[in-house]
GROMACS .gro file of C-alpha atoms in nm:
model
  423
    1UNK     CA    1  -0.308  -2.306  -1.522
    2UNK     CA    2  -0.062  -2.131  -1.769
    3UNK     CA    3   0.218  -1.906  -1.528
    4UNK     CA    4   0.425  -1.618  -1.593
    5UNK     CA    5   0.768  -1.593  -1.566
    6UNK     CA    6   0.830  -1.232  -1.659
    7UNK     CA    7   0.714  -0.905  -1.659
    8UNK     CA    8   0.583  -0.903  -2.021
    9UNK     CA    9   0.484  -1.268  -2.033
   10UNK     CA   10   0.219  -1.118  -1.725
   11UNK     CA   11   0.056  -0.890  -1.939
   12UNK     CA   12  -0.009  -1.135  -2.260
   13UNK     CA   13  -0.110  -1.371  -1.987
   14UNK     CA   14  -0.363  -1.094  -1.888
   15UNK     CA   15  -0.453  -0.970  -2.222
   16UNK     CA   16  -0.557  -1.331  -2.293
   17UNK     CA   17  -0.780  -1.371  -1.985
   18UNK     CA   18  -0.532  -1.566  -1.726
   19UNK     CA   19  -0.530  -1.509  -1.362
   20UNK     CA   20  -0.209  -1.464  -1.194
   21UNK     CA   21  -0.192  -1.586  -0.891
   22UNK     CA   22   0.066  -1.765  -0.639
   23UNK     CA   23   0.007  -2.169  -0.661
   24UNK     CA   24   0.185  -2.481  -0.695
   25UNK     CA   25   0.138  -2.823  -0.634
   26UNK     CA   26   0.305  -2.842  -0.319
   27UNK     CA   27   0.068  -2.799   0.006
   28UNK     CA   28   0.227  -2.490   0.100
   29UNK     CA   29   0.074  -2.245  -0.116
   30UNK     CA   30   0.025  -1.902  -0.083
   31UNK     CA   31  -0.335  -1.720  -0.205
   32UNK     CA   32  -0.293  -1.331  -0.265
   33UNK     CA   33  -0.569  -1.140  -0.404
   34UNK     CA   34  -0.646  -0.777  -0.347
   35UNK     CA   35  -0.973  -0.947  -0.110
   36UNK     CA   36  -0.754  -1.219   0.068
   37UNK     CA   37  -0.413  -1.330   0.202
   38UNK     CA   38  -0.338  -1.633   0.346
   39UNK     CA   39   0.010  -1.867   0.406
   40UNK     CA   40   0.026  -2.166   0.541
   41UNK     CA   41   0.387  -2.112   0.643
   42UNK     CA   42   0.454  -2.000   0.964
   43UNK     CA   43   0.691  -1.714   0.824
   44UNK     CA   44   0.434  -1.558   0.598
   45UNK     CA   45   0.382  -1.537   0.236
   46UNK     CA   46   0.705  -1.631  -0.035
   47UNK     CA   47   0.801  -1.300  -0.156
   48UNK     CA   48   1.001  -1.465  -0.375
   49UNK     CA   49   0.765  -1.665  -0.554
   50UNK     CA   50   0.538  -1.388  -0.609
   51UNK     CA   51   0.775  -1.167  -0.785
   52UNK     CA   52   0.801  -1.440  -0.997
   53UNK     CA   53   0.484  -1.535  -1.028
   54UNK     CA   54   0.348  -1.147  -1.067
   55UNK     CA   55   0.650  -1.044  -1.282
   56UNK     CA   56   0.745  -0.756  -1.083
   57UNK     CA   57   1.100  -0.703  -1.010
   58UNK     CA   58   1.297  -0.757  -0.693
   59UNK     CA   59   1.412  -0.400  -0.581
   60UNK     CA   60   1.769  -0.516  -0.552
   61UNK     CA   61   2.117  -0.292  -0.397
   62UNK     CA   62   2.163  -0.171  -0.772
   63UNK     CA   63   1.877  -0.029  -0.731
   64UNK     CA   64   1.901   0.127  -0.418
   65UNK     CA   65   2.232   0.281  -0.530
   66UNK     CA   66   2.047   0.463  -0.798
   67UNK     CA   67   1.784   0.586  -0.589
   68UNK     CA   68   2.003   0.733  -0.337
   69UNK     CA   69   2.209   0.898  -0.566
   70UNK     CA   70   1.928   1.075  -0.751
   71UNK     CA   71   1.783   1.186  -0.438
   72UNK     CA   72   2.084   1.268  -0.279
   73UNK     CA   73   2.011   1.112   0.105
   74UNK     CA   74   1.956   0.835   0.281
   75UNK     CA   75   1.688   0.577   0.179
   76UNK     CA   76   1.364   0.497   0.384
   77UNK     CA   77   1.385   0.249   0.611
   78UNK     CA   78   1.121   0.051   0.472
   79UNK     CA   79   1.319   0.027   0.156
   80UNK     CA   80   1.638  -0.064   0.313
   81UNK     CA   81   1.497  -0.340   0.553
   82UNK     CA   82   1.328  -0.541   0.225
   83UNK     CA   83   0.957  -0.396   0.330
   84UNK     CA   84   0.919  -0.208  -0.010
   85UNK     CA   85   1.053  -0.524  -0.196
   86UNK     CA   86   0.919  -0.553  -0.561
   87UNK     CA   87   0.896  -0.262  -0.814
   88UNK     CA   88   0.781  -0.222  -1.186
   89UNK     CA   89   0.933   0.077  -1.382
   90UNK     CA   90   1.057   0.252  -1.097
   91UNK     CA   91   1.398   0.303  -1.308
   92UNK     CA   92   1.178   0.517  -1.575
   93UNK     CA   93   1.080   0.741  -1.232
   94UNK     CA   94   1.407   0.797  -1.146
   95UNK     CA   95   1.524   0.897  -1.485
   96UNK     CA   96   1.219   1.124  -1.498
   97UNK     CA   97   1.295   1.323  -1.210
   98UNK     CA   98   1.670   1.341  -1.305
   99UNK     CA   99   1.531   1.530  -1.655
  100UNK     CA  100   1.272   1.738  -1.478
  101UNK     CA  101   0.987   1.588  -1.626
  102UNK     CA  102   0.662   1.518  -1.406
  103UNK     CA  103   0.516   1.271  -1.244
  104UNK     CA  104   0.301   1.198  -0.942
  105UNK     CA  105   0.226   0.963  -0.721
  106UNK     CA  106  -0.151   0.765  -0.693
  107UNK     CA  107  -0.223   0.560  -0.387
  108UNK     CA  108  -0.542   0.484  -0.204
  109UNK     CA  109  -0.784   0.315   0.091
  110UNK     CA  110  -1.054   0.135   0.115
  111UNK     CA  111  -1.228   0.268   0.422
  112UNK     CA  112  -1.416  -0.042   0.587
  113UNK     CA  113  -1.414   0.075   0.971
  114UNK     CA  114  -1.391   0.424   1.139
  115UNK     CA  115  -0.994   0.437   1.247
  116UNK     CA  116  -0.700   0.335   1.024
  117UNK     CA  117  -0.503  -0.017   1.214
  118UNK     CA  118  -0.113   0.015   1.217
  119UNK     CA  119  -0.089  -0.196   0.863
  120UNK     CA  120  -0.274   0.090   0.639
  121UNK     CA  121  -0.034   0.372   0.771
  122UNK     CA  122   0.251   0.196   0.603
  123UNK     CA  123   0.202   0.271   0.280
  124UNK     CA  124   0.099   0.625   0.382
  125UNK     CA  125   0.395   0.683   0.574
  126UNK     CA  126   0.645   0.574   0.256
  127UNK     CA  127   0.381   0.788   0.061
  128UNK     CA  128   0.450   1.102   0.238
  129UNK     CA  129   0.827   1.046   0.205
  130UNK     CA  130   0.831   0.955  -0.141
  131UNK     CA  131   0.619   1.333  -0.194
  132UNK     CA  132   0.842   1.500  -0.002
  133UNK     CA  133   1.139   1.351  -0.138
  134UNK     CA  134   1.075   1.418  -0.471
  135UNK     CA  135   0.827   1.714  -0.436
  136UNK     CA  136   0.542   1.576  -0.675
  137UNK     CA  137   0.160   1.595  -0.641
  138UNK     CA  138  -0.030   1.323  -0.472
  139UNK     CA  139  -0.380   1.189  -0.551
  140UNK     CA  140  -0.528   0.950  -0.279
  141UNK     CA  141  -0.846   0.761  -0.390
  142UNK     CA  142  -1.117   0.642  -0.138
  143UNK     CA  143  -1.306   0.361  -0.258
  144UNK     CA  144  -1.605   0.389  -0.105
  145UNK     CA  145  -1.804   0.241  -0.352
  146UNK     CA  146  -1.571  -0.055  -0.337
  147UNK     CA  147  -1.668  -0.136   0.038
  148UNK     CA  148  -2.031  -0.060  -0.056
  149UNK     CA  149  -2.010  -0.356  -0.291
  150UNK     CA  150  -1.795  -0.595  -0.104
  151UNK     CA  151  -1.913  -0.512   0.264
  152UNK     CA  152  -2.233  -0.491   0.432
  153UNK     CA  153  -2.234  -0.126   0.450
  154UNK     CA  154  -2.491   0.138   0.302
  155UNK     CA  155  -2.361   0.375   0.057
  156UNK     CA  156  -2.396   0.657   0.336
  157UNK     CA  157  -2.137   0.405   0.601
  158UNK     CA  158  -1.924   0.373   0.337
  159UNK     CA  159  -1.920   0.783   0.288
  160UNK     CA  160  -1.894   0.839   0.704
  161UNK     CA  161  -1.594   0.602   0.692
  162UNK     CA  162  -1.438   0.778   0.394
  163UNK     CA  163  -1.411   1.087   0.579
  164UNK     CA  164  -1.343   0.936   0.904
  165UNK     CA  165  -1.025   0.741   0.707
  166UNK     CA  166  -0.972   1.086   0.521
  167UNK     CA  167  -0.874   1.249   0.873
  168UNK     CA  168  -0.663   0.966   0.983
  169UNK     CA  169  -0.476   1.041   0.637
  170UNK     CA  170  -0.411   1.404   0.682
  171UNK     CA  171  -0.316   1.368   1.027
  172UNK     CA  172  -0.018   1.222   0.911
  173UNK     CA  173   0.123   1.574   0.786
  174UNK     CA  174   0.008   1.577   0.402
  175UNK     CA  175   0.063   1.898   0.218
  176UNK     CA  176  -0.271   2.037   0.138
  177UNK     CA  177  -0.105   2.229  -0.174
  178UNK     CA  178   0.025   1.925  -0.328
  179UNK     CA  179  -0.244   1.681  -0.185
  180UNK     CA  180  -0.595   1.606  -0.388
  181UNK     CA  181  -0.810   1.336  -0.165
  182UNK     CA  182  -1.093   1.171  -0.302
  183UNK     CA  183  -1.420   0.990  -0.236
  184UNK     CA  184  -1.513   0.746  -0.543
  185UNK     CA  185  -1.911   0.840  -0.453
  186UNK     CA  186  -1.837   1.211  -0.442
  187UNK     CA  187  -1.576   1.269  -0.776
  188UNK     CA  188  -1.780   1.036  -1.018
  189UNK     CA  189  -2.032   1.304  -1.034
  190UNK     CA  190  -1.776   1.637  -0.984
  191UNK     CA  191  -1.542   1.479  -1.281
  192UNK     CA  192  -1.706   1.357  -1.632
  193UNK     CA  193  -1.312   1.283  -1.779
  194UNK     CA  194  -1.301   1.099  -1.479
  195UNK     CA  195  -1.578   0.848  -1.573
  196UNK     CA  196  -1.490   0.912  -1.916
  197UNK     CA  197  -1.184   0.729  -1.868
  198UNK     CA  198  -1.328   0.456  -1.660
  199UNK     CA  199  -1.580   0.355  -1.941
  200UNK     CA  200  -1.260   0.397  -2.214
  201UNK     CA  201  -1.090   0.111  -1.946
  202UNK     CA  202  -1.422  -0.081  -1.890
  203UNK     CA  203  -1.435  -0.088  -2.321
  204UNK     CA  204  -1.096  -0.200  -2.323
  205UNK     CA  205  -1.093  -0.511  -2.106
  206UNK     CA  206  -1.334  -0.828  -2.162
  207UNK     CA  207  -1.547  -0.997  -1.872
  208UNK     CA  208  -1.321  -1.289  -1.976
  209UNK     CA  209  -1.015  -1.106  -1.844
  210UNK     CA  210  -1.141  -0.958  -1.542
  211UNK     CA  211  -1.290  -1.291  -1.453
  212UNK     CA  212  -1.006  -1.407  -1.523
  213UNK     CA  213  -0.731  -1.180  -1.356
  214UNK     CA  214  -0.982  -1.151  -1.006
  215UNK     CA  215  -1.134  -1.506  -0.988
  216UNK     CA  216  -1.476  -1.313  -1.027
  217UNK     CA  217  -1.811  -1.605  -1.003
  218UNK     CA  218  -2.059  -1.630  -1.192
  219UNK     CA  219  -2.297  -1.526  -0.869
  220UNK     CA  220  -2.096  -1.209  -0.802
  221UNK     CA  221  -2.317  -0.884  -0.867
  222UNK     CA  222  -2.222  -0.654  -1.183
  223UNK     CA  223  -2.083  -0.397  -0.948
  224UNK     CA  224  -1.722  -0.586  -0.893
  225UNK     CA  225  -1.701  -0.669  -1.204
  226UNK     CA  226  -1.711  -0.307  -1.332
  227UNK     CA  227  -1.496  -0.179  -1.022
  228UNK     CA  228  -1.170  -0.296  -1.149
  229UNK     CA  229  -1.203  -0.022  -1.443
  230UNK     CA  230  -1.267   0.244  -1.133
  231UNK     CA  231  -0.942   0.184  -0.930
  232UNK     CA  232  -0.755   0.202  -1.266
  233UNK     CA  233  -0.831   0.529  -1.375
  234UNK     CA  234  -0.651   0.737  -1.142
  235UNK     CA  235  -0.360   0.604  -1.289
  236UNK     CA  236  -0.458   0.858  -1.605
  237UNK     CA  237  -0.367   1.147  -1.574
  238UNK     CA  238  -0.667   1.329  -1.766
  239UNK     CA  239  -0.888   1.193  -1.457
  240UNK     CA  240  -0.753   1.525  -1.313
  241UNK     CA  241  -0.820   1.793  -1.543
  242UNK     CA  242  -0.834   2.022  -1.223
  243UNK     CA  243  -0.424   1.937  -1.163
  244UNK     CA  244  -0.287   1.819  -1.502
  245UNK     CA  245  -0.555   1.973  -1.740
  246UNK     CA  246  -0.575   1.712  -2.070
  247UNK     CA  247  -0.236   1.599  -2.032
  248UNK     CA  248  -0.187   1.257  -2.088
  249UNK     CA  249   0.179   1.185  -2.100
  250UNK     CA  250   0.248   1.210  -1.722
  251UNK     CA  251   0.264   0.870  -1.553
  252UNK     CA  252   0.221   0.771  -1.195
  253UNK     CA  253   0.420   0.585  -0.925
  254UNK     CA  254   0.196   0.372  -0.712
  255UNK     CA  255   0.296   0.278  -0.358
  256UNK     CA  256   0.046   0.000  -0.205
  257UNK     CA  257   0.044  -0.361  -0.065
  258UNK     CA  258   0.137  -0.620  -0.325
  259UNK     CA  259  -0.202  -0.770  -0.313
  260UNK     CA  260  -0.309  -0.466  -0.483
  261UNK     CA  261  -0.091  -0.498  -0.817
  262UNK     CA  262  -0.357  -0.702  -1.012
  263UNK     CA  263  -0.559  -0.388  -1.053
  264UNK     CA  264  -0.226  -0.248  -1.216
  265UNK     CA  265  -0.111  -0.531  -1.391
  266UNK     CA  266  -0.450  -0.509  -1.602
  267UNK     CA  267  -0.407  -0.102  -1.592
  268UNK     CA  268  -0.046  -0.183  -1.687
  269UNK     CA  269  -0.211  -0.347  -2.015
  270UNK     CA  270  -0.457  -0.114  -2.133
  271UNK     CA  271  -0.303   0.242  -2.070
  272UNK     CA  272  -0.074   0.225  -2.344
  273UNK     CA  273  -0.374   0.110  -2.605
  274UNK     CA  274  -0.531   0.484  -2.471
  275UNK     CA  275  -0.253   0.670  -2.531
  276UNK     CA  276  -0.099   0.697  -2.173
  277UNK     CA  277   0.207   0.543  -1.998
  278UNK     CA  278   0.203   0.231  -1.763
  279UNK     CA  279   0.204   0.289  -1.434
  280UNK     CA  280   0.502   0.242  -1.223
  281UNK     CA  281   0.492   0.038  -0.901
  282UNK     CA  282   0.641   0.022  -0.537
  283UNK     CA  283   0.494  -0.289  -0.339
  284UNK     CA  284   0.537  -0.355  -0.001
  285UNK     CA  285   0.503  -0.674   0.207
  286UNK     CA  286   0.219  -0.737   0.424
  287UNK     CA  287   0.187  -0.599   0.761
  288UNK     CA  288   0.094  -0.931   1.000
  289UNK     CA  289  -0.190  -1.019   1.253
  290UNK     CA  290  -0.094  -1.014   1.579
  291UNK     CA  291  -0.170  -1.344   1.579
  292UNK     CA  292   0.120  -1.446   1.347
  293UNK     CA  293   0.275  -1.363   1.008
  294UNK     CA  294   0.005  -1.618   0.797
  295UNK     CA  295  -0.274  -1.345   0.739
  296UNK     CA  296  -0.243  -1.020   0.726
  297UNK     CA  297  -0.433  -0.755   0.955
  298UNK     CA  298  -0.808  -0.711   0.940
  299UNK     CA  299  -1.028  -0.428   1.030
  300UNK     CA  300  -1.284  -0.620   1.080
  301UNK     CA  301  -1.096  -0.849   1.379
  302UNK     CA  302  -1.036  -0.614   1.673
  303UNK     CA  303  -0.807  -0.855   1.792
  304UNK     CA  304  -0.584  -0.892   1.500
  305UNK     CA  305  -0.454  -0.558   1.475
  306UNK     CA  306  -0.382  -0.194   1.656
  307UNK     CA  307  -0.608   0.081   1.565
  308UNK     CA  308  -0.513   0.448   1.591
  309UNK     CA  309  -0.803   0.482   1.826
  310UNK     CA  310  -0.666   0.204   2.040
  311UNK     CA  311  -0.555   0.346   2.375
  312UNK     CA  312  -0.241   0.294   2.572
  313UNK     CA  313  -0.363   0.041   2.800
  314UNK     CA  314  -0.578  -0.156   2.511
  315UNK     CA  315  -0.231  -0.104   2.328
  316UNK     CA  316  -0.044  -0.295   2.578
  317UNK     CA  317  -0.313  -0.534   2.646
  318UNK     CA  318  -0.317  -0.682   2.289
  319UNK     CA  319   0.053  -0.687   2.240
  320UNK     CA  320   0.068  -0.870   2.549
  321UNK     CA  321  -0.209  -1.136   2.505
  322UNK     CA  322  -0.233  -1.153   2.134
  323UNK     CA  323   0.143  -1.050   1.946
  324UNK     CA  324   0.280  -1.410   1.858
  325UNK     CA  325   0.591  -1.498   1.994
  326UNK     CA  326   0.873  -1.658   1.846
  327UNK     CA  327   1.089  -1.702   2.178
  328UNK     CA  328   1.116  -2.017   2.344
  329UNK     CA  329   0.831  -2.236   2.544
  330UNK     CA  330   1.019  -2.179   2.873
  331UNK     CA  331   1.279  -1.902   3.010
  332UNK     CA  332   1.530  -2.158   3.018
  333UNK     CA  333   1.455  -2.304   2.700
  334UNK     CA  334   1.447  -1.971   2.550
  335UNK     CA  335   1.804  -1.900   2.721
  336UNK     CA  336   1.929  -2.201   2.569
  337UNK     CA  337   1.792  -2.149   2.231
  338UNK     CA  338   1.717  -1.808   2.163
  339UNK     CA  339   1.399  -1.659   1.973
  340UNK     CA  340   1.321  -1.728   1.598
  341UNK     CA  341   1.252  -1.307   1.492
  342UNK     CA  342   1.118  -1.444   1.150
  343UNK     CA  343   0.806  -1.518   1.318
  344UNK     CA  344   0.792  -1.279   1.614
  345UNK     CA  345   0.546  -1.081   1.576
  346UNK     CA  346   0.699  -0.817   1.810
  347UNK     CA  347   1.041  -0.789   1.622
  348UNK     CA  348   0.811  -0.789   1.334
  349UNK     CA  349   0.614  -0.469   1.425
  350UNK     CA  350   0.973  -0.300   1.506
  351UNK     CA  351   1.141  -0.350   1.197
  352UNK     CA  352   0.800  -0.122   1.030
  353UNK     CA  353   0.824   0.105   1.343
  354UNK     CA  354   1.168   0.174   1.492
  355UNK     CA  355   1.404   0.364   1.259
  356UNK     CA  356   1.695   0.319   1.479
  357UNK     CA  357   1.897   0.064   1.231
  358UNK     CA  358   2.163   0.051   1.560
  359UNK     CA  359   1.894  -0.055   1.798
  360UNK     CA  360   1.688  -0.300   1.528
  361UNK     CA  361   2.037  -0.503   1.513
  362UNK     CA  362   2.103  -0.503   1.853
  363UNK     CA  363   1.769  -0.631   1.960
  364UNK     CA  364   1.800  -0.925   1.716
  365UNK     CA  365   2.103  -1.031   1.827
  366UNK     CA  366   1.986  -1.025   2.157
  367UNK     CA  367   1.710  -1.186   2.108
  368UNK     CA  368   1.831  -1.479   1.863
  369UNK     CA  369   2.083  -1.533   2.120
  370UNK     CA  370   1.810  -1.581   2.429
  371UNK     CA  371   1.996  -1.284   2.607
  372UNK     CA  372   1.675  -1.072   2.592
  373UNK     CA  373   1.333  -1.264   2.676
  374UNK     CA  374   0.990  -1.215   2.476
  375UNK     CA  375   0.828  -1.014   2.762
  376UNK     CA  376   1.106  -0.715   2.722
  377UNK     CA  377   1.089  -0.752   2.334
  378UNK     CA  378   0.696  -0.709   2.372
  379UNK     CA  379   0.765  -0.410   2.653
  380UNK     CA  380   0.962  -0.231   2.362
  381UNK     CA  381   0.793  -0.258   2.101
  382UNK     CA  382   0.456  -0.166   2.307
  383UNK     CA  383   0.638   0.185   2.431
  384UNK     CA  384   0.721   0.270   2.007
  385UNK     CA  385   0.324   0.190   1.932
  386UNK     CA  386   0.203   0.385   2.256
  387UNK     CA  387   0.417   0.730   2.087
  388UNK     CA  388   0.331   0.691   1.739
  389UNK     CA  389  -0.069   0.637   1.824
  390UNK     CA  390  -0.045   0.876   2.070
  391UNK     CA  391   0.136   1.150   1.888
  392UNK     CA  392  -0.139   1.101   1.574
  393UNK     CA  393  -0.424   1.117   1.796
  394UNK     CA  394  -0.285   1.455   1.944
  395UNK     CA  395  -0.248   1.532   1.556
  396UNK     CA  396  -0.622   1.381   1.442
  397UNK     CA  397  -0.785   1.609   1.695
  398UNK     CA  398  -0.686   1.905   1.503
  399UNK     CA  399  -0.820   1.776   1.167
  400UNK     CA  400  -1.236   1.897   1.147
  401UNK     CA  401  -1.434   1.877   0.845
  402UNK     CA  402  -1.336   2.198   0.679
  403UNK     CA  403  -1.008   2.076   0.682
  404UNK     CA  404  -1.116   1.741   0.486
  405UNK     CA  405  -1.318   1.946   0.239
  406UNK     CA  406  -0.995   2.129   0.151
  407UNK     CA  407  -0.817   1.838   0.067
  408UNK     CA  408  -1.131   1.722  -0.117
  409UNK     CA  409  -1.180   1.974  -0.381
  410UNK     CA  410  -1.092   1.924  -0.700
  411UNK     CA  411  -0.818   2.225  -0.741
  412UNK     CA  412  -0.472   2.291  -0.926
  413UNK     CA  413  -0.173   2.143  -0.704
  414UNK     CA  414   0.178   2.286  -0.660
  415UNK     CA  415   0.407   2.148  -0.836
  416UNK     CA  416   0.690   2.198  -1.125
  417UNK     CA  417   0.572   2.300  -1.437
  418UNK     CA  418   0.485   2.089  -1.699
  419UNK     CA  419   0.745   1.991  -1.962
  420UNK     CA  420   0.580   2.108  -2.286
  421UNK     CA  421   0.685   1.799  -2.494
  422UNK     CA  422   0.397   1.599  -2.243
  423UNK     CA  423   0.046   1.641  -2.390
   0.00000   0.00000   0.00000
């Protein structure tokens, strides 16, 4: 199969029908989709060779430079530890804000059980930064429909666990004013430009390319097929005619998992042809198992991941018996060798978690040294997860229904005016 090797080589390979995808012929390939993940490495998926295989670009220190002088403070932590790693026009953002022209900021969740696990809040977390930061409207799409199709839910699960995932959302701190939340099921019928604009994108891309860029079979039902075209539209901005009115010149920055950029590497392709910008990307790395760094978490494994409903004691429990370790077999082989914290799962978790740069740094050199042992690497990292579930379940509590609804109707956002010359 034909590979890319750049960022505009991926979207002739797309236009043409190719799927991108990480492979070689070696036996230690990596599979990325938006449905799967798996390595057969025991540190994870190559980062490296999926930039290069996706076409995105490595968010380098140049980079970082510029965005810290444009926003005039210190970085996130997930961007300066390599978690956000791969970006696509995220200069074009940066230039945007320094001339005052809009943009806004598109991310999403597929809800497929009742509480959010410690791997979706990432991109949430980052998401609220990046809002605040730059002070920009934020859409957040639940595919509920998307779940109905893949999962063995009924359309009226997949609506309970929308709102359910909706209320783990908010009770992160989102800005009602400036935040528009939305169930796929509910705004089909509330919007027609939205759907409008998902039949312009279903027009505009053959079966042969969406087979093509998501491995689609031929025994797959209709529904997936035609999904694609859904997740894309939000990236338009006339799918909110409530916020942006018939604008079409404002883009979007999209911060997600990279297993997710397919979706906008075909969007990528077909907004222009409609008269609207590409959208611009932030990806982050995967969030583990518990188990080790070869899968990433799954709602549907208890055992694989920490839920925000998890409680203290089933919090310690599973770090305990399930976080993989990367110390030694024995204490004294461990003192004599130190830890590997490439593949411990605990240091893992703390480099996502603990903002203390000071204390990350310390605690690797401790531990790479076999100074500190697995058991008080697992005994810190189980005291940061106790707080933050802790402190968003105190937060969740306060989040009823009327609250969702407010974030779910479709309504005019603060935010800075638009710049005339954008229609």
């Amino acid at each position: 199969m034909a590979q890319p090797d750049g960022g505009e080589n991926v979207e002739k390979l797309i236009d043409n029908g190719y799927k991108i995808e990480i492979e070689d012929d070696s036996v230690d390939s990596d599979v990325v989709d938006p449905w799967n993940v798996v390595s057969s490495s025991e540190t994870g998926v190559d980062y490296d060779k999926l930039i290069d295989r996706f076409g995105s670009s490595k968010i380098d220190d140049k980079l970082l430079e510029r965005f810290e002088k444009v926003i005039q403070k210190p970085i996130h932590h997930l961007l300066k530890r390599d978690i956000f790693f791969s970006q696509r026009d995220m200069y074009e953002i940066l230039k945007r804000h320094e001339e005052n022209k809009p943009f806004y900021i598109y991310t999403g969740r597929g809800p497929s059980s009742t509480a959010l696990h410690m791997g979706h809040l990432i991109p949430f977390m980052f998401t609220k930064w990046i809002q605040e930061t730059f002070d920009v409207p934020l859409v957040i799409q639940l595919t509920d429909d998307e779940k109905f199709l893949w999962k063995d839910l009924t359309i009226e699960k997949a609506q309970q666990l929308a709102i359910e995932n909706a209320k783990d959302i908010i009770a992160l701190g989102f800005d009602v004013e400036k935040t528009f939340i939305f169930s796929n099921f509910q705004y089909m019928g509330q919007c027609p430009q939205f759907y409008q604009n998902i039949a312009k994108i279903q027009k505009s891309v053959t079966y042969n390319q969406v087979k093509g860029i998501f491995g689609f079979g031929n025994s797959d039902c209709i529904g997936k097929i035609a999904f694609p075209a859904i997740q894309a539209a939000p990236c338009l901005s006339s799918s909110f005619p409530d916020i942006f009115g018939n604008t079409k010149g404002i883009p979007c920055l999209i911060p997600c998992a990279i297993d997710q950029d397919p979706f906008f590497r075909m969007t990528r392709d077909v907004a222009p042809r409609l008269g609207f910008p590409k959208p611009a990307l932030l990806h982050s790395k995967f969030f583990p198992a518990l188990q080790g760094p070869q899968t990433k978490m799954s709602a549907s494994d208890p055992n694989s991941s920490i839920f925000l409903s998890d409680t203290p004691n089933q919090i310690k429990n599973k770090i305990n018996k399930y976080a993989f370790s990367g110390g030694g077999a024995t204490v004294e082989e461990h003192r004599e060798k130190g830890g590997n914290c490439d593949i411990d799962i605990s240091f893992q978790y703390l480099r996502f978690f603990l903002e203390d740069d000071e204390k990350i740094e310390q605690i690797r050199k401790d531990y790479t040294s076999g100074e500190l042992l697995t058991g008080f690497l697992k005994k810190e990292l189980i005291a940061v997860l106790q707080k933050i579930v802790a402190d968003h379940q105190k937060n969740r509590k306060l989040i009823t229904d009327d609250i969702v609804k407010q974030f779910m109707i479709p309504r005019k956002l603060k935010f800075k005016s638009l710049n005339k010359t954008e229609n």
